[in-house]
mmCIF file of C-alpha atoms in Angstrom:
data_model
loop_
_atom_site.group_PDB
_atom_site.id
_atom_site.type_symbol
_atom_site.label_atom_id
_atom_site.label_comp_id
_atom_site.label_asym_id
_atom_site.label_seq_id
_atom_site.Cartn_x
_atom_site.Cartn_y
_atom_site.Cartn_z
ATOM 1 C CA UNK A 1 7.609 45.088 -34.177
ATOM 2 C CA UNK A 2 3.851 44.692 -33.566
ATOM 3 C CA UNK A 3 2.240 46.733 -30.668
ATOM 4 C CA UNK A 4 -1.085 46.209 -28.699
ATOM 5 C CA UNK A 5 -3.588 48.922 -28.348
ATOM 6 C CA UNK A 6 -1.599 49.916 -25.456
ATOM 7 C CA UNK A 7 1.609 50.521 -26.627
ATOM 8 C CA UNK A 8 3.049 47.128 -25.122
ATOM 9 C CA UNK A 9 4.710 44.789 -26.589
ATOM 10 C CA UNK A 10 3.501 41.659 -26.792
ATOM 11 C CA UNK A 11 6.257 39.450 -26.375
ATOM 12 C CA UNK A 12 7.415 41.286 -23.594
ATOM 13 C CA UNK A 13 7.591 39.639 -19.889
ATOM 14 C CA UNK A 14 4.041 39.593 -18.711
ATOM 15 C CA UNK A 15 3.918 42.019 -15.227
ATOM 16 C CA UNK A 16 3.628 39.655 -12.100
ATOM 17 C CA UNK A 17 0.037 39.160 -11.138
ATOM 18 C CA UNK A 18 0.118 40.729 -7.882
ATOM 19 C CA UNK A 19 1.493 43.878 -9.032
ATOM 20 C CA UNK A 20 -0.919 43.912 -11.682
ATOM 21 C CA UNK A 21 -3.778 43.522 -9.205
ATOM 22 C CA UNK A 22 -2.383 45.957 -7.104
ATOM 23 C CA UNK A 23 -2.062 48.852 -9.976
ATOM 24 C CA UNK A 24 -5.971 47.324 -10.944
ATOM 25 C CA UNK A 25 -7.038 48.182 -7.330
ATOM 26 C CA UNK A 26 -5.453 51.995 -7.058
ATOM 27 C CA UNK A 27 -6.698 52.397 -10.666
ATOM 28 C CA UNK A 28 -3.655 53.266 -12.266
ATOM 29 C CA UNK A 29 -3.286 50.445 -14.809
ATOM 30 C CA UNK A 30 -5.173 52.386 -17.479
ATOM 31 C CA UNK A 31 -3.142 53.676 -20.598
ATOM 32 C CA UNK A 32 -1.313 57.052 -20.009
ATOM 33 C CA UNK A 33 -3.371 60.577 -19.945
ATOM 34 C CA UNK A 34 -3.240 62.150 -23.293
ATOM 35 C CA UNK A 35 -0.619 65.117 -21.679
ATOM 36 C CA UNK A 36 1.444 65.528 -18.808
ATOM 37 C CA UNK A 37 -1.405 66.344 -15.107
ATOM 38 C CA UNK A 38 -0.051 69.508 -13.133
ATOM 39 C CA UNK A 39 3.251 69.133 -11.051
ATOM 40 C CA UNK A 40 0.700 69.063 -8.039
ATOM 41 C CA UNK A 41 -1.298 65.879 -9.385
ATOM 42 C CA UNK A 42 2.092 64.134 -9.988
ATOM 43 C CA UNK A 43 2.442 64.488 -6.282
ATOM 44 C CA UNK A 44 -0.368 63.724 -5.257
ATOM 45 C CA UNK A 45 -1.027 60.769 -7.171
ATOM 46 C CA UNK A 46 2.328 59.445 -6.220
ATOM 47 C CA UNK A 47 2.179 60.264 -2.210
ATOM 48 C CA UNK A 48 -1.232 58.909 -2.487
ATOM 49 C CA UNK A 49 -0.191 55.097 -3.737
ATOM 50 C CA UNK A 50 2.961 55.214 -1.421
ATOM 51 C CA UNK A 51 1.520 55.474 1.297
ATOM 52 C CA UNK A 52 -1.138 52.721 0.302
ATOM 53 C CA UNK A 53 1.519 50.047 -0.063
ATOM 54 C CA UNK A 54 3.404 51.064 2.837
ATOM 55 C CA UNK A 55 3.956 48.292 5.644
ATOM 56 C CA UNK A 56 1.354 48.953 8.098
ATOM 57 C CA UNK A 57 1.808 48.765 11.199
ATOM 58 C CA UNK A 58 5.669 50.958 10.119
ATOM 59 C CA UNK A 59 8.723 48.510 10.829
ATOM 60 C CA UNK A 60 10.191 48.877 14.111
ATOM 61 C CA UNK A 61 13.694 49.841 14.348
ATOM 62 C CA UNK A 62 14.993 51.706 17.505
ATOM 63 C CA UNK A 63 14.468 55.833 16.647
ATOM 64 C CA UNK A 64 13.020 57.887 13.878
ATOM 65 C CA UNK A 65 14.390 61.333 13.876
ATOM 66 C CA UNK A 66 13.635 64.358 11.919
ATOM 67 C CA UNK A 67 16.128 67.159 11.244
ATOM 68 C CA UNK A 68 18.118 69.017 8.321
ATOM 69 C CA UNK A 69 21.910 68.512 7.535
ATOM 70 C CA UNK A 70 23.076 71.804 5.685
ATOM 71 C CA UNK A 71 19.804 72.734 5.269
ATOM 72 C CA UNK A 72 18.687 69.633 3.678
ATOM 73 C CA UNK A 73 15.603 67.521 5.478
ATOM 74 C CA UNK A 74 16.382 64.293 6.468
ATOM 75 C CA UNK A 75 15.186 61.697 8.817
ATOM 76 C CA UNK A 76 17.298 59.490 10.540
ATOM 77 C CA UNK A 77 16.583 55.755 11.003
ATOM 78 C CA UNK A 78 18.607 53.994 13.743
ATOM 79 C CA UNK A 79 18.939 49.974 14.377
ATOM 80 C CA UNK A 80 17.808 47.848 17.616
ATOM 81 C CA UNK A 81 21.643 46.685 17.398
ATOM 82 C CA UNK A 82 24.271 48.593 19.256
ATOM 83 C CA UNK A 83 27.395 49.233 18.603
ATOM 84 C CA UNK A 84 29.608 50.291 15.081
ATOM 85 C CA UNK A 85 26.843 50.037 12.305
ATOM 86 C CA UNK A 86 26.961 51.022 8.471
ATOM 87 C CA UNK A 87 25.740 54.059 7.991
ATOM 88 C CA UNK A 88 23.542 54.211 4.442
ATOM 89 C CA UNK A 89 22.496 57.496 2.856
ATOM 90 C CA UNK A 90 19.390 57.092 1.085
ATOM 91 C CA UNK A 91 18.110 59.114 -1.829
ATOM 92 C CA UNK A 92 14.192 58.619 -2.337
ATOM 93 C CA UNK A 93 13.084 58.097 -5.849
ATOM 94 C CA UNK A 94 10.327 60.108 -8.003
ATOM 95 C CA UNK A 95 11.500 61.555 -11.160
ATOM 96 C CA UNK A 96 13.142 64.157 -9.798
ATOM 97 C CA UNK A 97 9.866 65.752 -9.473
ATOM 98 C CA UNK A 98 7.615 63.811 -6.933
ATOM 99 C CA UNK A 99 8.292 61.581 -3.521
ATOM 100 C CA UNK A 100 9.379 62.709 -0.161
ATOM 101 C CA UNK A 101 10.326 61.350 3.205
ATOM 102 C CA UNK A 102 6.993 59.591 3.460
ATOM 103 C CA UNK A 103 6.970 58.316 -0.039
ATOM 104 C CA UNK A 104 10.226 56.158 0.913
ATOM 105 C CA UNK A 105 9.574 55.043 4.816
ATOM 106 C CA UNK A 106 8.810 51.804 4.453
ATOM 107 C CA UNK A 107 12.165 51.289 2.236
ATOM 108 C CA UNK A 108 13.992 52.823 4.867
ATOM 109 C CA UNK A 109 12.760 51.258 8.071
ATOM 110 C CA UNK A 110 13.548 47.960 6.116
ATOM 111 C CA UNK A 111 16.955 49.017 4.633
ATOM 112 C CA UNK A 112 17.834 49.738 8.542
ATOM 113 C CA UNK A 113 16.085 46.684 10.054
ATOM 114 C CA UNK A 114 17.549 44.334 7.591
ATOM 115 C CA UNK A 115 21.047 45.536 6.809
ATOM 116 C CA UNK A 116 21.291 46.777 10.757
ATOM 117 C CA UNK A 117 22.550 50.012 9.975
ATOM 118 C CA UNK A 118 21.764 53.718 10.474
ATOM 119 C CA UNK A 119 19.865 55.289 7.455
ATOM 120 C CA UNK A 120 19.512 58.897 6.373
ATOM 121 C CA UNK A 121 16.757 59.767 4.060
ATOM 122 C CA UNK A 122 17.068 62.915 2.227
ATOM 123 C CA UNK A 123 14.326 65.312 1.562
ATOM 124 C CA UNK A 124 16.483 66.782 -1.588
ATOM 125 C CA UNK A 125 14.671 70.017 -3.798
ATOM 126 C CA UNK A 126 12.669 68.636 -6.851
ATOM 127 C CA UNK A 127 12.301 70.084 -9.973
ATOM 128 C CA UNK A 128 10.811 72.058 -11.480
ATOM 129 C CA UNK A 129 10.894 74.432 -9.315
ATOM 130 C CA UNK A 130 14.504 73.125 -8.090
ATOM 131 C CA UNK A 131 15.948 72.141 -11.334
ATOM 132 C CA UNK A 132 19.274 70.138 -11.939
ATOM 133 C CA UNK A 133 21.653 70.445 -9.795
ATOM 134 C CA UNK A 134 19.504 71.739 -7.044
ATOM 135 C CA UNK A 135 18.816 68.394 -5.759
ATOM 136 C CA UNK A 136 22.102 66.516 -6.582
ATOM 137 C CA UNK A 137 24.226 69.119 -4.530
ATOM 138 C CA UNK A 138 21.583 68.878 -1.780
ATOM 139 C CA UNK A 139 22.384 64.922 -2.123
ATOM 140 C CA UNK A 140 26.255 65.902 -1.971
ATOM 141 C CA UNK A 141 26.180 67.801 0.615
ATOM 142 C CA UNK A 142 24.564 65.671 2.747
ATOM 143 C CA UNK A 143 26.522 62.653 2.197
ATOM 144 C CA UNK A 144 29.130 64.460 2.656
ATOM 145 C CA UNK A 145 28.592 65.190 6.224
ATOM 146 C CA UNK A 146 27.605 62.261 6.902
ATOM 147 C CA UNK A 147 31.116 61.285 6.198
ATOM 148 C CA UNK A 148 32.611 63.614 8.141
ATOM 149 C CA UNK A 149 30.534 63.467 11.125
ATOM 150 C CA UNK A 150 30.442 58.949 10.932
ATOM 151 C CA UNK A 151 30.751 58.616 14.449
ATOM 152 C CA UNK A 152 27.479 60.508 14.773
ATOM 153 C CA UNK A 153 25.780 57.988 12.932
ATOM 154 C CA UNK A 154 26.630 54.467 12.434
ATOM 155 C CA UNK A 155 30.643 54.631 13.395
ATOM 156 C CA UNK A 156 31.164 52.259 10.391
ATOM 157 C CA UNK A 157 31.663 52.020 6.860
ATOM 158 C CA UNK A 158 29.671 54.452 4.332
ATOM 159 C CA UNK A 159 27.174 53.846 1.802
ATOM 160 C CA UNK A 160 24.963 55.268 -0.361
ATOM 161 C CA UNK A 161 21.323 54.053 -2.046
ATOM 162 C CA UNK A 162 18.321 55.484 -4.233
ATOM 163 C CA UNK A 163 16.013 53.938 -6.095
ATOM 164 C CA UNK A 164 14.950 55.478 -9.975
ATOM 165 C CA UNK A 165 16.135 59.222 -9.693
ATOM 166 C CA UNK A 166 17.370 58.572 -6.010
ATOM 167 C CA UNK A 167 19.553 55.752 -7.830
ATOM 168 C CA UNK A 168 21.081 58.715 -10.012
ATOM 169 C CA UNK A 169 21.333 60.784 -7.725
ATOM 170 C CA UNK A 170 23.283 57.584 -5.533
ATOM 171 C CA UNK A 171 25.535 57.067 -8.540
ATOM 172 C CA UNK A 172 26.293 61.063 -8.878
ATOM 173 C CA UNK A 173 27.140 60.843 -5.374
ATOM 174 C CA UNK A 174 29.313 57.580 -5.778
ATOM 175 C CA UNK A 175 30.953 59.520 -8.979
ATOM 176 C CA UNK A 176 31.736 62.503 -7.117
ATOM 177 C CA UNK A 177 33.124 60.881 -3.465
ATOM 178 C CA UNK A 178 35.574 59.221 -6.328
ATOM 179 C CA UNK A 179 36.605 61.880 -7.879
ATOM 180 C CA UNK A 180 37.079 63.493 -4.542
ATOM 181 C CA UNK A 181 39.291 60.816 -3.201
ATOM 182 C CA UNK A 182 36.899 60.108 -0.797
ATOM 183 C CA UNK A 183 35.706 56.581 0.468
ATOM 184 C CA UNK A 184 32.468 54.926 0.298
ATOM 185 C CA UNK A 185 32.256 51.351 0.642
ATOM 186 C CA UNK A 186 29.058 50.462 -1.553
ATOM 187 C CA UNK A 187 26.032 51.516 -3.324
ATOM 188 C CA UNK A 188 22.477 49.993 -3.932
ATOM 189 C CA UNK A 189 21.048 51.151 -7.336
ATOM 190 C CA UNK A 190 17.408 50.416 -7.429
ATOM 191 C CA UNK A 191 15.985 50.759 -11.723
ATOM 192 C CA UNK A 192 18.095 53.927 -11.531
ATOM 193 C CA UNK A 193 17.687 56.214 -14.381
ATOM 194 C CA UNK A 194 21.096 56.906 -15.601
ATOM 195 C CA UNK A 195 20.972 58.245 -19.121
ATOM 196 C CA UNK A 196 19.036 61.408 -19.823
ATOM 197 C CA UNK A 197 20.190 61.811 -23.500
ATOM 198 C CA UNK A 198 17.637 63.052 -26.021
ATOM 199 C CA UNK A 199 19.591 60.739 -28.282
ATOM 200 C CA UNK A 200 19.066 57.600 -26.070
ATOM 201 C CA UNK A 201 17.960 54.461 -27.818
ATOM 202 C CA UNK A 202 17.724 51.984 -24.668
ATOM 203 C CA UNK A 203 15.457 49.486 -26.119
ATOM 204 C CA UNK A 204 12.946 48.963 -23.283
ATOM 205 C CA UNK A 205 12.141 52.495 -23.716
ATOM 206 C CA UNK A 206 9.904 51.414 -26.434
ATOM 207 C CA UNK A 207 9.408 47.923 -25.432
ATOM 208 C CA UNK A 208 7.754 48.880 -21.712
ATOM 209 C CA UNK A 209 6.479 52.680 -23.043
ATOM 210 C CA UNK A 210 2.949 51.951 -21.444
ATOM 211 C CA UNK A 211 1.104 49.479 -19.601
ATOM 212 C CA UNK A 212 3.618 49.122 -16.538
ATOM 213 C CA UNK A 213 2.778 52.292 -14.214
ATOM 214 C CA UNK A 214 5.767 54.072 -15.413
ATOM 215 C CA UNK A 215 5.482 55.440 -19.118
ATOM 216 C CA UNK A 216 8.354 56.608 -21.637
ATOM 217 C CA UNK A 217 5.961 60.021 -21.832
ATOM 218 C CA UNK A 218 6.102 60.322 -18.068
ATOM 219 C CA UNK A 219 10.243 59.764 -18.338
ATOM 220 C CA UNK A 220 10.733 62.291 -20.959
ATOM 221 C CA UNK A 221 8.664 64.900 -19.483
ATOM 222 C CA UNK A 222 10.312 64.172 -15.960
ATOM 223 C CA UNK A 223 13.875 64.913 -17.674
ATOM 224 C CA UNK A 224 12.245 68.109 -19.249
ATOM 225 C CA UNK A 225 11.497 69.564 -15.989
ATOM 226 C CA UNK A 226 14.134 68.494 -14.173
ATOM 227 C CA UNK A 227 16.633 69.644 -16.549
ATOM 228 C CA UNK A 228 14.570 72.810 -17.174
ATOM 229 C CA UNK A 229 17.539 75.642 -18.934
ATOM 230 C CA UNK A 230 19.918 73.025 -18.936
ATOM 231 C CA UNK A 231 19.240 70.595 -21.250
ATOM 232 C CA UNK A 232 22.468 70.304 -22.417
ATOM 233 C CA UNK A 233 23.491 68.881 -19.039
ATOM 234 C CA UNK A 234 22.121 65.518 -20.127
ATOM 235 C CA UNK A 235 25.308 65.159 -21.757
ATOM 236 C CA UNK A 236 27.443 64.818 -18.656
ATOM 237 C CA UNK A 237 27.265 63.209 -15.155
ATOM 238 C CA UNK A 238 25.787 63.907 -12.500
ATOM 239 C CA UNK A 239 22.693 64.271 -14.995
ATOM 240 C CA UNK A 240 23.376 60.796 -16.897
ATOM 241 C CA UNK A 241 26.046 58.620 -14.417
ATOM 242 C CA UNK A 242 26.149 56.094 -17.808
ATOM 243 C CA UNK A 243 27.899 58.773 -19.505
ATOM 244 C CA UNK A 244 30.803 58.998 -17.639
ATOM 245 C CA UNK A 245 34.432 58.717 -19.010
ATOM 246 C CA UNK A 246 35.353 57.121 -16.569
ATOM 247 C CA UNK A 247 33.924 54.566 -14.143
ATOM 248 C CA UNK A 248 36.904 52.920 -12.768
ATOM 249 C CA UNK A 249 37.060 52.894 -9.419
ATOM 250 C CA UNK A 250 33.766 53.335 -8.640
ATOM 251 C CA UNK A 251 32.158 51.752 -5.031
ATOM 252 C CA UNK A 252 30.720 47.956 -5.595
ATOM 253 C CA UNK A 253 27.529 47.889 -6.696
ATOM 254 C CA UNK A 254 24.073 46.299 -6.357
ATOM 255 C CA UNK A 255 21.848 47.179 -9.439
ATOM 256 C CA UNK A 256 18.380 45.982 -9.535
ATOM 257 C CA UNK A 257 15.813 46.296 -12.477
ATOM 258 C CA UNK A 258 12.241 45.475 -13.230
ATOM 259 C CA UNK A 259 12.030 43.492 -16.700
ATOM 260 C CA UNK A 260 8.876 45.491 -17.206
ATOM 261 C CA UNK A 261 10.304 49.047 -16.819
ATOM 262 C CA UNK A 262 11.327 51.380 -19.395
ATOM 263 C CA UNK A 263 14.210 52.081 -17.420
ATOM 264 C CA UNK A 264 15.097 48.927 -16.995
ATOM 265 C CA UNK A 265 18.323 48.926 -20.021
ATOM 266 C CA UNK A 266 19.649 52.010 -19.032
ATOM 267 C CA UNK A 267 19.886 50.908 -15.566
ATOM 268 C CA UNK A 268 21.326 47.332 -16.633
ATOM 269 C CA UNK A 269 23.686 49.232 -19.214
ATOM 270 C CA UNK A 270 25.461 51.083 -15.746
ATOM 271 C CA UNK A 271 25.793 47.913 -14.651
ATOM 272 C CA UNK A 272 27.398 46.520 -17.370
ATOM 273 C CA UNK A 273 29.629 49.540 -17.408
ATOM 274 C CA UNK A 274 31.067 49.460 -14.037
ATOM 275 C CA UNK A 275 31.346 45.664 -14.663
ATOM 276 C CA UNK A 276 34.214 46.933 -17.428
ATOM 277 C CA UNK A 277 35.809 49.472 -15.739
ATOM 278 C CA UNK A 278 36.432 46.764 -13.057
ATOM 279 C CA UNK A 279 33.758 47.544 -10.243
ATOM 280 C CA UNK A 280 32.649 44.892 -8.351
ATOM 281 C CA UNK A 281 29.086 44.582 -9.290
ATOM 282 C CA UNK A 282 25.861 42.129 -8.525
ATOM 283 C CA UNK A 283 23.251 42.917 -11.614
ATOM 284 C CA UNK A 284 20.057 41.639 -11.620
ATOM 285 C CA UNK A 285 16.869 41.557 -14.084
ATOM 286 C CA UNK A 286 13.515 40.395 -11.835
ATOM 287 C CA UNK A 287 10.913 38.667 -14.434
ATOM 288 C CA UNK A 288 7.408 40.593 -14.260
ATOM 289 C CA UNK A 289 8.147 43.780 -11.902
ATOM 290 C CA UNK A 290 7.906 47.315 -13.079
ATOM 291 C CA UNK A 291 9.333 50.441 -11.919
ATOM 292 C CA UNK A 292 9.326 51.261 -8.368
ATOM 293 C CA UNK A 293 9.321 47.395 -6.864
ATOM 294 C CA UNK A 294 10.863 48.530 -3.539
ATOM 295 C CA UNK A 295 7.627 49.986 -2.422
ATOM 296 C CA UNK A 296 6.173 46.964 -3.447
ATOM 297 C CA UNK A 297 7.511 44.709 -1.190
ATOM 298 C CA UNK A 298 3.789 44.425 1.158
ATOM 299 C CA UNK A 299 1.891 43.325 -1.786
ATOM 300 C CA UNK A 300 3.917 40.908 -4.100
ATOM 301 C CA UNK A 301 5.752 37.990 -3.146
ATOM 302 C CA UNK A 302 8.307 38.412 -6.775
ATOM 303 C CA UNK A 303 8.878 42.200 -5.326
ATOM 304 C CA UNK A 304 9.711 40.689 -1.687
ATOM 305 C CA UNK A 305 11.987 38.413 -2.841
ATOM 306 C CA UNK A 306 13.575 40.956 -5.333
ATOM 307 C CA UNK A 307 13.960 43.317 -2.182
ATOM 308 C CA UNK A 308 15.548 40.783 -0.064
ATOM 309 C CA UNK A 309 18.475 39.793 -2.228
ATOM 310 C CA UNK A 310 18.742 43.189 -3.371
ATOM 311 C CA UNK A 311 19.468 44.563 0.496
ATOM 312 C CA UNK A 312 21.347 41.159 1.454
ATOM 313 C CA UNK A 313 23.979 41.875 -0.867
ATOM 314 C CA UNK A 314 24.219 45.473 -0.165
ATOM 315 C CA UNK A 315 24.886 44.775 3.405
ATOM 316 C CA UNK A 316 27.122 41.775 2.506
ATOM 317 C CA UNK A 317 28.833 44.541 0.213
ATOM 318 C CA UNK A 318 29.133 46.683 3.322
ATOM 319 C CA UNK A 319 30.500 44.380 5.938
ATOM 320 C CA UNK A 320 33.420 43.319 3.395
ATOM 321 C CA UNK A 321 34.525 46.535 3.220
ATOM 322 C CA UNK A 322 34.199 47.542 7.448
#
C-alpha cells in the first residue's frame, strides 16, 4: 500500500479540520523527530498543549479538592447536585509516561458537570522511573477505596474511566474488581491502548503511524519505558486488557476511538471482545479525530460531539445500574 512522504496513508480518513488547525497552531503537525526527546520534553510538550486547549474560564462544579488516597494524589471533583451521585474514578491518559492532574481537568470538571457525579482523578507513578505495575496498583488501590469508603464520595454506584493509558489502566481496574468479586457498574474507555504485544499487527498501527499527533514510534517507545525489565509482561493483563482469557463478566462499556489514531484497532478490537464474552458494550469509531479527542472538546465541534455521546452513555450506563 502506497504511503505519502509522511508516512500516511492516503486513503485514510482525512483528520477533521479543526483539529488539524489546532495541531497547525501549537506546531505539532510536523512529521515525527528522528528519535525519541528526553522524558522531560515529553512532559513538557504534553502539559504545555493541555493546558492550551483547556476550557477557560475551568467548568464550574461545586468543590475541587486536593489530597492522596493510600498515598496516591488525587483531586476530587464534586457536583452542584445533592444527594446519592455516581462516583467515577478517573485515570488520566499519557503513555504511561506523561500527563498529570492538570493535563486531565478540563475532562474531569466535564465528566462531573455532565454525568452529575463525584470524580476522582488519580495522579498514578509514570514510567520510567515508575515502571509497570507501579502505576496500575496505584490505580487499584485507589479505586479500591473508593469502594470501600462510597459514602464518602458519591453514595452511589461505582465507575471507572481513562482515556489512552488511563483507558488501560480503567480496563485493568475493571479486570481486577471482577476477578475480585467486586462490583463496578460501568466503565468509559477513551482510544485506550490495550495490546502491548511486540507481535501486534493492529492495522491502524501502520495506517495512522504519522501525521495525526500521536505516532506508532512514540507508542512503541512509550511501551519500552513503561514496561522497562518486564517486557514479557506485555503478554498478560493488566499490561494488554485485550489479552485476557477471559472477559466475561466484565462492567458495560463505552469505548470511543479516533479513526485517525494508531490506537484506534486495538481499542475497537476490546470492544469487540467484551461484545463476545457478553458485556454490554456501546463502540464507536468518530470520522477525522486523532488520539487524545477528550481534550479537544474547546476547539472542534466533531471532538464535542464525540465527547458528549461518549459521557451520555456512560452516565446512562451508570444510572441503570444505581
Amino acid at each position: 500500500m502506497r504511503k505519502d512522504r509522511k508516512g500516511v496513508h492516503p486513503e485514510a480518513m482525512p483528520m477533521d479540520p479543526e483539529i488539524a488547525a489546532l495541531l497547525k497552531q501549537y506546531g505539532v503537525d510536523g512529521p515525527a523527530p528522528d528519535a525519541p526527546p528526553p522524558v522531560a520534553d515529553m512532559r513538557a510538550g504534553n502539559r504545555m498543549l493541555s493546558l492550551a486547549v483547556a476550557p477557560d474560564p475551568p467548568i464550574e462544579v461545586a468543590e475541587v479538592t486536593d489530597g492522596r488516597i493510600a498515598g496516591v494524589p488525587v483531586r476530587t471533583y464534586r457536583p452542584e447536585t445533592a444527594g446519592p451521585a455516581p462516583t467515577v474514578v478517573f485515570f488520566h491518559g499519557g503513555g504511561f509516561i506523561v500527563g498529570d492532574l492538570d493535563t486531565h481537568d478540563g475532562v474531569c470538571r466535564r465528566l462531573c458537570r455532565d454525568l452529575g457525579a463525584v470524580v476522582v482523578s488519580v495522579g498514578y507513578r509514570l514510567a520510567p522511573e515508575f515502571p509497570f505495575p507501579a502505576g496500575f496498583d496505584d490505580c487499584v488501590a485507589v479505586t479500591s477505596h473508593v469502594a470501600e469508603a462510597i459514602e464518602e464520595y458519591g453514595g452511589g454506584v461505582l465507575g471507572v474511566a481513562g482515556d489512552s493509558a488511563g483507558g488501560s489502566m480503567a480496563a485493568g481496574v475493571a479486570l481486577a474488581f471482577r476477578d475480585e468479586g467486586r462490583e463496578l457498574a460501568a466503565q468509559l474507555l477513551a482510544y485506550p491502548s490495550t495490546d502491548l504485544s511486540p507481535d501486534r499487527t493492529h492495522a491502524s498501527l501502520t495506517e495512522n503511524a504519522t501525521g495525526y499527533l500521536l505516532t506508532t514510534s512514540e507508542v512503541e517507545n512509550n511501551i519500552r519505558l513503561y514496561l522497562g525489565e518486564m517486557p514479557a509482561a506485555a503478554a498478560y493483563p493488566p499490561a494488554s486488557p485485550l489479552l485476557a482469557t477471559n472477559h466475561a463478566r466484565l462492567a458495560p462499556a463505552v469505548i470511543g476511538c479516533g479513526d485517525c489514531d494508531p490506537l484506534r484497532d486495538e481499542g475497537l478490537a476490546y470492544a469487540d471482545a467484551l461484545a463476545a464474552a457478553g458485556v454490554t458494550v456501546r463502540k464507536h469509531r468518530y470520522p477525522g479525530l486523532i488520539h487524545g479527542f477528550l481534550s479537544f472538546d474547546t476547539r472542534s465541534k466533531a471532538a464535542d460531539a464525540a465527547v458528549t455521546e461518549m459521557f451520555r452513555e456512560f452516565g446512562e450506563l451508570l444510572n441503570r445500574a444505581g
